[in-house]
């Protein structure tokens, strides 16, 4: 009984930590974009905005409703495409490959979402058959892109993009395991841990945005001087 109460308190705390860090990260990234007008900053800001909107919708409807499930399912599709196009930039993949990969992602999402009967331990819209591929694939893409960037001179590398890849690698690598084993009942008692993982990534985005703002302001001052 005491253990169950403690777990409920930890889960509630994780929800508060996640919401707070998410809102702060979105605010910092939005300011960073309006200050710098850099494309990568805007793309990451859009990613955070969509995630924040999805969380608001998820908390506005019953957790077991079809709207809640569709909300998260659609977000997973968006996240998969974001990872594909954002993480793979340094790899210079051909247009043909990107088109084929986009098609495969869409087809696999439809198949796993609507044609495979699956009852997870946690009632939500995540599906490990889809999630483990795009999140595991995202970790691989981030790792390969980081390796590609380390082969260049420091002056040639976009530092904001480089550090965002490190954060996304951490996020996709960690969440990959939790979503993969979503069907196991043991995961149900520790599901809230994923929020702490996400919160750490969000706080890292916030720090990255703040550093980006400071660096841009310093650059402006040097140009004026």
PDB file of C-alpha atoms in Angstrom:
ATOM      1  CA  UNK A   1       0.000   0.000   0.000  1.00  0.00           C
ATOM      2  CA  UNK A   2       2.762   2.426   1.018  1.00  0.00           C
ATOM      3  CA  UNK A   3       4.751   1.462  -2.098  1.00  0.00           C
ATOM      4  CA  UNK A   4       1.744   2.172  -4.344  1.00  0.00           C
ATOM      5  CA  UNK A   5       1.239   5.598  -2.729  1.00  0.00           C
ATOM      6  CA  UNK A   6       4.947   6.389  -3.169  1.00  0.00           C
ATOM      7  CA  UNK A   7       4.815   5.384  -6.838  1.00  0.00           C
ATOM      8  CA  UNK A   8       1.716   7.561  -7.379  1.00  0.00           C
ATOM      9  CA  UNK A   9       3.503  10.525  -5.772  1.00  0.00           C
ATOM     10  CA  UNK A  10       6.571   9.948  -7.935  1.00  0.00           C
ATOM     11  CA  UNK A  11       4.408   9.762 -11.054  1.00  0.00           C
ATOM     12  CA  UNK A  12       2.602  12.991 -10.113  1.00  0.00           C
ATOM     13  CA  UNK A  13       5.931  14.695  -9.472  1.00  0.00           C
ATOM     14  CA  UNK A  14       7.249  13.465 -12.822  1.00  0.00           C
ATOM     15  CA  UNK A  15       4.218  14.980 -14.556  1.00  0.00           C
ATOM     16  CA  UNK A  16       4.814  18.372 -12.908  1.00  0.00           C
ATOM     17  CA  UNK A  17       8.535  18.274 -13.723  1.00  0.00           C
ATOM     18  CA  UNK A  18       7.803  17.345 -17.348  1.00  0.00           C
ATOM     19  CA  UNK A  19       5.187  20.052 -17.918  1.00  0.00           C
ATOM     20  CA  UNK A  20       7.350  22.747 -16.312  1.00  0.00           C
ATOM     21  CA  UNK A  21      10.471  21.800 -18.263  1.00  0.00           C
ATOM     22  CA  UNK A  22       8.471  21.525 -21.500  1.00  0.00           C
ATOM     23  CA  UNK A  23       6.984  24.992 -21.158  1.00  0.00           C
ATOM     24  CA  UNK A  24      10.343  26.504 -20.209  1.00  0.00           C
ATOM     25  CA  UNK A  25      12.121  24.817 -23.133  1.00  0.00           C
ATOM     26  CA  UNK A  26       9.512  26.059 -25.607  1.00  0.00           C
ATOM     27  CA  UNK A  27       9.778  29.610 -24.234  1.00  0.00           C
ATOM     28  CA  UNK A  28      13.586  29.626 -24.426  1.00  0.00           C
ATOM     29  CA  UNK A  29      13.655  28.145 -27.927  1.00  0.00           C
ATOM     30  CA  UNK A  30      11.027  30.617 -29.178  1.00  0.00           C
ATOM     31  CA  UNK A  31      13.078  33.555 -27.881  1.00  0.00           C
ATOM     32  CA  UNK A  32      16.226  32.059 -29.410  1.00  0.00           C
ATOM     33  CA  UNK A  33      14.533  31.808 -32.801  1.00  0.00           C
ATOM     34  CA  UNK A  34      13.154  35.364 -32.750  1.00  0.00           C
ATOM     35  CA  UNK A  35      16.599  36.637 -31.772  1.00  0.00           C
ATOM     36  CA  UNK A  36      18.731  34.608 -34.194  1.00  0.00           C
ATOM     37  CA  UNK A  37      16.269  33.669 -36.984  1.00  0.00           C
ATOM     38  CA  UNK A  38      18.310  30.508 -37.545  1.00  0.00           C
ATOM     39  CA  UNK A  39      16.573  27.680 -39.417  1.00  0.00           C
ATOM     40  CA  UNK A  40      17.702  24.894 -37.067  1.00  0.00           C
ATOM     41  CA  UNK A  41      16.489  26.855 -34.040  1.00  0.00           C
ATOM     42  CA  UNK A  42      13.085  27.329 -35.674  1.00  0.00           C
ATOM     43  CA  UNK A  43      12.822  23.647 -36.582  1.00  0.00           C
ATOM     44  CA  UNK A  44      13.626  22.552 -33.049  1.00  0.00           C
ATOM     45  CA  UNK A  45      11.194  25.160 -31.716  1.00  0.00           C
ATOM     46  CA  UNK A  46       8.452  23.730 -33.954  1.00  0.00           C
ATOM     47  CA  UNK A  47       9.265  20.245 -32.662  1.00  0.00           C
ATOM     48  CA  UNK A  48       8.836  21.458 -29.072  1.00  0.00           C
ATOM     49  CA  UNK A  49       5.644  23.365 -29.912  1.00  0.00           C
ATOM     50  CA  UNK A  50       3.989  20.297 -31.446  1.00  0.00           C
ATOM     51  CA  UNK A  51       5.004  18.182 -28.443  1.00  0.00           C
ATOM     52  CA  UNK A  52       3.645  20.806 -26.029  1.00  0.00           C
ATOM     53  CA  UNK A  53       0.343  21.006 -27.954  1.00  0.00           C
ATOM     54  CA  UNK A  54      -0.003  17.211 -27.962  1.00  0.00           C
ATOM     55  CA  UNK A  55       0.517  17.106 -24.195  1.00  0.00           C
ATOM     56  CA  UNK A  56      -2.151  19.773 -23.660  1.00  0.00           C
ATOM     57  CA  UNK A  57      -4.641  17.770 -25.746  1.00  0.00           C
ATOM     58  CA  UNK A  58      -3.677  14.564 -23.906  1.00  0.00           C
ATOM     59  CA  UNK A  59      -4.440  16.193 -20.548  1.00  0.00           C
ATOM     60  CA  UNK A  60      -7.739  17.644 -21.814  1.00  0.00           C
ATOM     61  CA  UNK A  61      -9.375  14.348 -22.783  1.00  0.00           C
ATOM     62  CA  UNK A  62      -9.840  11.019 -20.955  1.00  0.00           C
ATOM     63  CA  UNK A  63      -6.695   8.880 -21.164  1.00  0.00           C
ATOM     64  CA  UNK A  64      -8.622   5.867 -22.487  1.00  0.00           C
ATOM     65  CA  UNK A  65     -10.509   7.761 -25.189  1.00  0.00           C
ATOM     66  CA  UNK A  66      -9.911   7.272 -28.918  1.00  0.00           C
ATOM     67  CA  UNK A  67      -9.020  10.978 -29.203  1.00  0.00           C
ATOM     68  CA  UNK A  68      -6.183  10.519 -26.709  1.00  0.00           C
ATOM     69  CA  UNK A  69      -4.836   7.502 -28.591  1.00  0.00           C
ATOM     70  CA  UNK A  70      -5.074   9.171 -32.009  1.00  0.00           C
ATOM     71  CA  UNK A  71      -3.432  12.295 -30.603  1.00  0.00           C
ATOM     72  CA  UNK A  72      -0.345  10.344 -29.531  1.00  0.00           C
ATOM     73  CA  UNK A  73      -0.333   8.131 -32.617  1.00  0.00           C
ATOM     74  CA  UNK A  74      -0.262  11.162 -34.910  1.00  0.00           C
ATOM     75  CA  UNK A  75       2.481  12.728 -32.796  1.00  0.00           C
ATOM     76  CA  UNK A  76       4.594   9.577 -33.179  1.00  0.00           C
ATOM     77  CA  UNK A  77       4.245   9.898 -36.959  1.00  0.00           C
ATOM     78  CA  UNK A  78       5.259  13.566 -36.816  1.00  0.00           C
ATOM     79  CA  UNK A  79       8.222  12.728 -34.575  1.00  0.00           C
ATOM     80  CA  UNK A  80       9.363   9.971 -36.950  1.00  0.00           C
ATOM     81  CA  UNK A  81       9.394  12.376 -39.910  1.00  0.00           C
ATOM     82  CA  UNK A  82      11.095  15.078 -37.848  1.00  0.00           C
ATOM     83  CA  UNK A  83      13.876  12.682 -36.874  1.00  0.00           C
ATOM     84  CA  UNK A  84      14.308  11.569 -40.488  1.00  0.00           C
ATOM     85  CA  UNK A  85      14.707  15.059 -41.935  1.00  0.00           C
ATOM     86  CA  UNK A  86      16.410  16.819 -39.010  1.00  0.00           C
ATOM     87  CA  UNK A  87      18.870  14.163 -37.893  1.00  0.00           C
ATOM     88  CA  UNK A  88      20.008  13.049 -41.347  1.00  0.00           C
ATOM     89  CA  UNK A  89      21.116  16.458 -42.683  1.00  0.00           C
ATOM     90  CA  UNK A  90      24.899  15.904 -42.432  1.00  0.00           C
ATOM     91  CA  UNK A  91      24.632  12.510 -44.154  1.00  0.00           C
ATOM     92  CA  UNK A  92      23.585  14.054 -47.494  1.00  0.00           C
ATOM     93  CA  UNK A  93      21.217  11.187 -48.269  1.00  0.00           C
ATOM     94  CA  UNK A  94      19.790  11.140 -51.791  1.00  0.00           C
ATOM     95  CA  UNK A  95      16.345  12.530 -52.527  1.00  0.00           C
ATOM     96  CA  UNK A  96      15.271   9.089 -53.744  1.00  0.00           C
ATOM     97  CA  UNK A  97      16.270   7.500 -50.429  1.00  0.00           C
ATOM     98  CA  UNK A  98      14.391  10.156 -48.440  1.00  0.00           C
ATOM     99  CA  UNK A  99      11.239   9.655 -50.530  1.00  0.00           C
ATOM    100  CA  UNK A 100      11.384   5.874 -50.081  1.00  0.00           C
ATOM    101  CA  UNK A 101      12.068   6.220 -46.347  1.00  0.00           C
ATOM    102  CA  UNK A 102       9.144   8.643 -45.975  1.00  0.00           C
ATOM    103  CA  UNK A 103       6.842   6.226 -47.805  1.00  0.00           C
ATOM    104  CA  UNK A 104       7.957   3.275 -45.669  1.00  0.00           C
ATOM    105  CA  UNK A 105       7.426   5.241 -42.452  1.00  0.00           C
ATOM    106  CA  UNK A 106       3.892   6.215 -43.526  1.00  0.00           C
ATOM    107  CA  UNK A 107       2.927   2.690 -44.558  1.00  0.00           C
ATOM    108  CA  UNK A 108       4.394   1.107 -41.425  1.00  0.00           C
ATOM    109  CA  UNK A 109       2.593   3.653 -39.228  1.00  0.00           C
ATOM    110  CA  UNK A 110      -0.762   2.858 -40.879  1.00  0.00           C
ATOM    111  CA  UNK A 111      -0.150  -0.892 -40.598  1.00  0.00           C
ATOM    112  CA  UNK A 112       0.955  -0.879 -36.957  1.00  0.00           C
ATOM    113  CA  UNK A 113      -1.682   1.660 -35.896  1.00  0.00           C
ATOM    114  CA  UNK A 114      -4.764   0.174 -37.525  1.00  0.00           C
ATOM    115  CA  UNK A 115      -4.070  -3.406 -38.621  1.00  0.00           C
ATOM    116  CA  UNK A 116      -2.169  -4.955 -35.700  1.00  0.00           C
ATOM    117  CA  UNK A 117      -4.168  -5.741 -32.585  1.00  0.00           C
ATOM    118  CA  UNK A 118      -2.013  -4.823 -29.629  1.00  0.00           C
ATOM    119  CA  UNK A 119      -2.841  -4.391 -25.953  1.00  0.00           C
ATOM    120  CA  UNK A 120      -0.009  -2.628 -24.131  1.00  0.00           C
ATOM    121  CA  UNK A 121       0.563  -2.589 -20.385  1.00  0.00           C
ATOM    122  CA  UNK A 122       0.003   1.175 -20.483  1.00  0.00           C
ATOM    123  CA  UNK A 123      -3.164   2.504 -22.116  1.00  0.00           C
ATOM    124  CA  UNK A 124      -2.008   5.135 -24.606  1.00  0.00           C
ATOM    125  CA  UNK A 125      -1.349   5.643 -28.296  1.00  0.00           C
ATOM    126  CA  UNK A 126       2.257   4.455 -28.383  1.00  0.00           C
ATOM    127  CA  UNK A 127       2.935   1.280 -30.321  1.00  0.00           C
ATOM    128  CA  UNK A 128       6.307  -0.463 -29.844  1.00  0.00           C
ATOM    129  CA  UNK A 129       6.243  -2.026 -33.323  1.00  0.00           C
ATOM    130  CA  UNK A 130       6.356   1.489 -34.758  1.00  0.00           C
ATOM    131  CA  UNK A 131       8.117   3.318 -31.931  1.00  0.00           C
ATOM    132  CA  UNK A 132      11.093   1.014 -31.562  1.00  0.00           C
ATOM    133  CA  UNK A 133      11.928   1.445 -35.254  1.00  0.00           C
ATOM    134  CA  UNK A 134      11.709   5.211 -35.556  1.00  0.00           C
ATOM    135  CA  UNK A 135      13.269   5.940 -32.155  1.00  0.00           C
ATOM    136  CA  UNK A 136      16.000   3.340 -32.621  1.00  0.00           C
ATOM    137  CA  UNK A 137      16.476   4.637 -36.165  1.00  0.00           C
ATOM    138  CA  UNK A 138      16.617   8.185 -34.819  1.00  0.00           C
ATOM    139  CA  UNK A 139      19.406   7.215 -32.397  1.00  0.00           C
ATOM    140  CA  UNK A 140      21.353   5.623 -35.266  1.00  0.00           C
ATOM    141  CA  UNK A 141      20.882   8.670 -37.526  1.00  0.00           C
ATOM    142  CA  UNK A 142      21.965  11.034 -34.725  1.00  0.00           C
ATOM    143  CA  UNK A 143      25.054   8.927 -34.021  1.00  0.00           C
ATOM    144  CA  UNK A 144      26.042   8.751 -37.695  1.00  0.00           C
ATOM    145  CA  UNK A 145      25.495  12.482 -38.175  1.00  0.00           C
ATOM    146  CA  UNK A 146      27.597  13.269 -35.092  1.00  0.00           C
ATOM    147  CA  UNK A 147      30.406  11.096 -36.446  1.00  0.00           C
ATOM    148  CA  UNK A 148      30.136  12.906 -39.781  1.00  0.00           C
ATOM    149  CA  UNK A 149      30.357  16.318 -38.120  1.00  0.00           C
ATOM    150  CA  UNK A 150      33.369  15.357 -35.999  1.00  0.00           C
ATOM    151  CA  UNK A 151      35.316  14.850 -39.232  1.00  0.00           C
ATOM    152  CA  UNK A 152      34.957  18.546 -40.070  1.00  0.00           C
ATOM    153  CA  UNK A 153      36.818  21.544 -38.672  1.00  0.00           C
ATOM    154  CA  UNK A 154      35.155  23.268 -35.718  1.00  0.00           C
ATOM    155  CA  UNK A 155      34.579  26.440 -37.765  1.00  0.00           C
ATOM    156  CA  UNK A 156      32.568  24.463 -40.341  1.00  0.00           C
ATOM    157  CA  UNK A 157      30.190  22.944 -37.811  1.00  0.00           C
ATOM    158  CA  UNK A 158      26.963  24.605 -36.699  1.00  0.00           C
ATOM    159  CA  UNK A 159      27.410  24.362 -32.923  1.00  0.00           C
ATOM    160  CA  UNK A 160      23.690  24.711 -32.175  1.00  0.00           C
ATOM    161  CA  UNK A 161      22.885  21.834 -34.521  1.00  0.00           C
ATOM    162  CA  UNK A 162      25.779  19.720 -33.186  1.00  0.00           C
ATOM    163  CA  UNK A 163      24.607  19.971 -29.572  1.00  0.00           C
ATOM    164  CA  UNK A 164      20.978  19.432 -30.547  1.00  0.00           C
ATOM    165  CA  UNK A 165      22.072  16.145 -32.146  1.00  0.00           C
ATOM    166  CA  UNK A 166      23.691  15.079 -28.874  1.00  0.00           C
ATOM    167  CA  UNK A 167      20.482  15.837 -26.963  1.00  0.00           C
ATOM    168  CA  UNK A 168      18.328  14.009 -29.505  1.00  0.00           C
ATOM    169  CA  UNK A 169      20.677  11.022 -29.464  1.00  0.00           C
ATOM    170  CA  UNK A 170      20.337  10.791 -25.689  1.00  0.00           C
ATOM    171  CA  UNK A 171      16.545  11.154 -25.905  1.00  0.00           C
ATOM    172  CA  UNK A 172      15.944   8.617 -28.682  1.00  0.00           C
ATOM    173  CA  UNK A 173      18.409   6.091 -27.249  1.00  0.00           C
ATOM    174  CA  UNK A 174      16.807   6.131 -23.767  1.00  0.00           C
ATOM    175  CA  UNK A 175      13.135   6.306 -24.798  1.00  0.00           C
ATOM    176  CA  UNK A 176      13.738   3.542 -27.351  1.00  0.00           C
ATOM    177  CA  UNK A 177      14.025   0.947 -24.598  1.00  0.00           C
ATOM    178  CA  UNK A 178      10.984   2.059 -22.612  1.00  0.00           C
ATOM    179  CA  UNK A 179       8.691   2.115 -25.643  1.00  0.00           C
ATOM    180  CA  UNK A 180      10.096  -1.172 -26.933  1.00  0.00           C
ATOM    181  CA  UNK A 181       9.191  -3.008 -23.729  1.00  0.00           C
ATOM    182  CA  UNK A 182       5.849  -1.262 -23.366  1.00  0.00           C
ATOM    183  CA  UNK A 183       4.020  -4.589 -23.613  1.00  0.00           C
ATOM    184  CA  UNK A 184       5.566  -5.894 -20.396  1.00  0.00           C
ATOM    185  CA  UNK A 185       3.594  -5.362 -17.183  1.00  0.00           C
ATOM    186  CA  UNK A 186       6.828  -4.577 -15.327  1.00  0.00           C
ATOM    187  CA  UNK A 187       7.107  -1.381 -17.360  1.00  0.00           C
ATOM    188  CA  UNK A 188       3.804  -0.100 -15.986  1.00  0.00           C
ATOM    189  CA  UNK A 189       5.257   0.595 -12.530  1.00  0.00           C
ATOM    190  CA  UNK A 190       8.200   2.591 -13.869  1.00  0.00           C
ATOM    191  CA  UNK A 191       6.605   4.294 -16.883  1.00  0.00           C
ATOM    192  CA  UNK A 192       6.877   7.705 -15.230  1.00  0.00           C
ATOM    193  CA  UNK A 193      10.706   7.477 -15.504  1.00  0.00           C
ATOM    194  CA  UNK A 194      10.378   8.322 -19.202  1.00  0.00           C
ATOM    195  CA  UNK A 195       9.075  11.748 -18.163  1.00  0.00           C
ATOM    196  CA  UNK A 196      12.266  12.427 -16.207  1.00  0.00           C
ATOM    197  CA  UNK A 197      14.322  11.377 -19.229  1.00  0.00           C
ATOM    198  CA  UNK A 198      12.251  13.699 -21.390  1.00  0.00           C
ATOM    199  CA  UNK A 199      12.516  16.494 -18.802  1.00  0.00           C
ATOM    200  CA  UNK A 200      16.319  16.265 -18.808  1.00  0.00           C
ATOM    201  CA  UNK A 201      16.308  16.534 -22.603  1.00  0.00           C
ATOM    202  CA  UNK A 202      13.950  19.523 -22.407  1.00  0.00           C
ATOM    203  CA  UNK A 203      16.145  21.303 -19.867  1.00  0.00           C
ATOM    204  CA  UNK A 204      19.096  20.625 -22.167  1.00  0.00           C
ATOM    205  CA  UNK A 205      17.161  22.290 -25.018  1.00  0.00           C
ATOM    206  CA  UNK A 206      16.562  25.260 -22.716  1.00  0.00           C
ATOM    207  CA  UNK A 207      20.269  25.562 -21.897  1.00  0.00           C
ATOM    208  CA  UNK A 208      21.139  25.252 -25.590  1.00  0.00           C
ATOM    209  CA  UNK A 209      18.662  28.007 -26.481  1.00  0.00           C
ATOM    210  CA  UNK A 210      19.992  30.332 -23.765  1.00  0.00           C
ATOM    211  CA  UNK A 211      23.612  29.778 -24.858  1.00  0.00           C
ATOM    212  CA  UNK A 212      22.537  30.422 -28.464  1.00  0.00           C
ATOM    213  CA  UNK A 213      20.942  33.744 -27.482  1.00  0.00           C
ATOM    214  CA  UNK A 214      24.034  34.858 -25.541  1.00  0.00           C
ATOM    215  CA  UNK A 215      26.370  33.910 -28.403  1.00  0.00           C
ATOM    216  CA  UNK A 216      24.215  35.712 -30.972  1.00  0.00           C
ATOM    217  CA  UNK A 217      24.137  38.872 -28.851  1.00  0.00           C
ATOM    218  CA  UNK A 218      27.925  38.762 -28.447  1.00  0.00           C
ATOM    219  CA  UNK A 219      28.309  38.360 -32.207  1.00  0.00           C
ATOM    220  CA  UNK A 220      26.021  41.365 -32.786  1.00  0.00           C
ATOM    221  CA  UNK A 221      28.115  43.490 -30.435  1.00  0.00           C
ATOM    222  CA  UNK A 222      31.360  42.496 -32.188  1.00  0.00           C
ATOM    223  CA  UNK A 223      29.855  43.396 -35.574  1.00  0.00           C
ATOM    224  CA  UNK A 224      28.697  46.810 -34.298  1.00  0.00           C
ATOM    225  CA  UNK A 225      32.096  47.478 -32.726  1.00  0.00           C
TER     226      UNK A 225
END
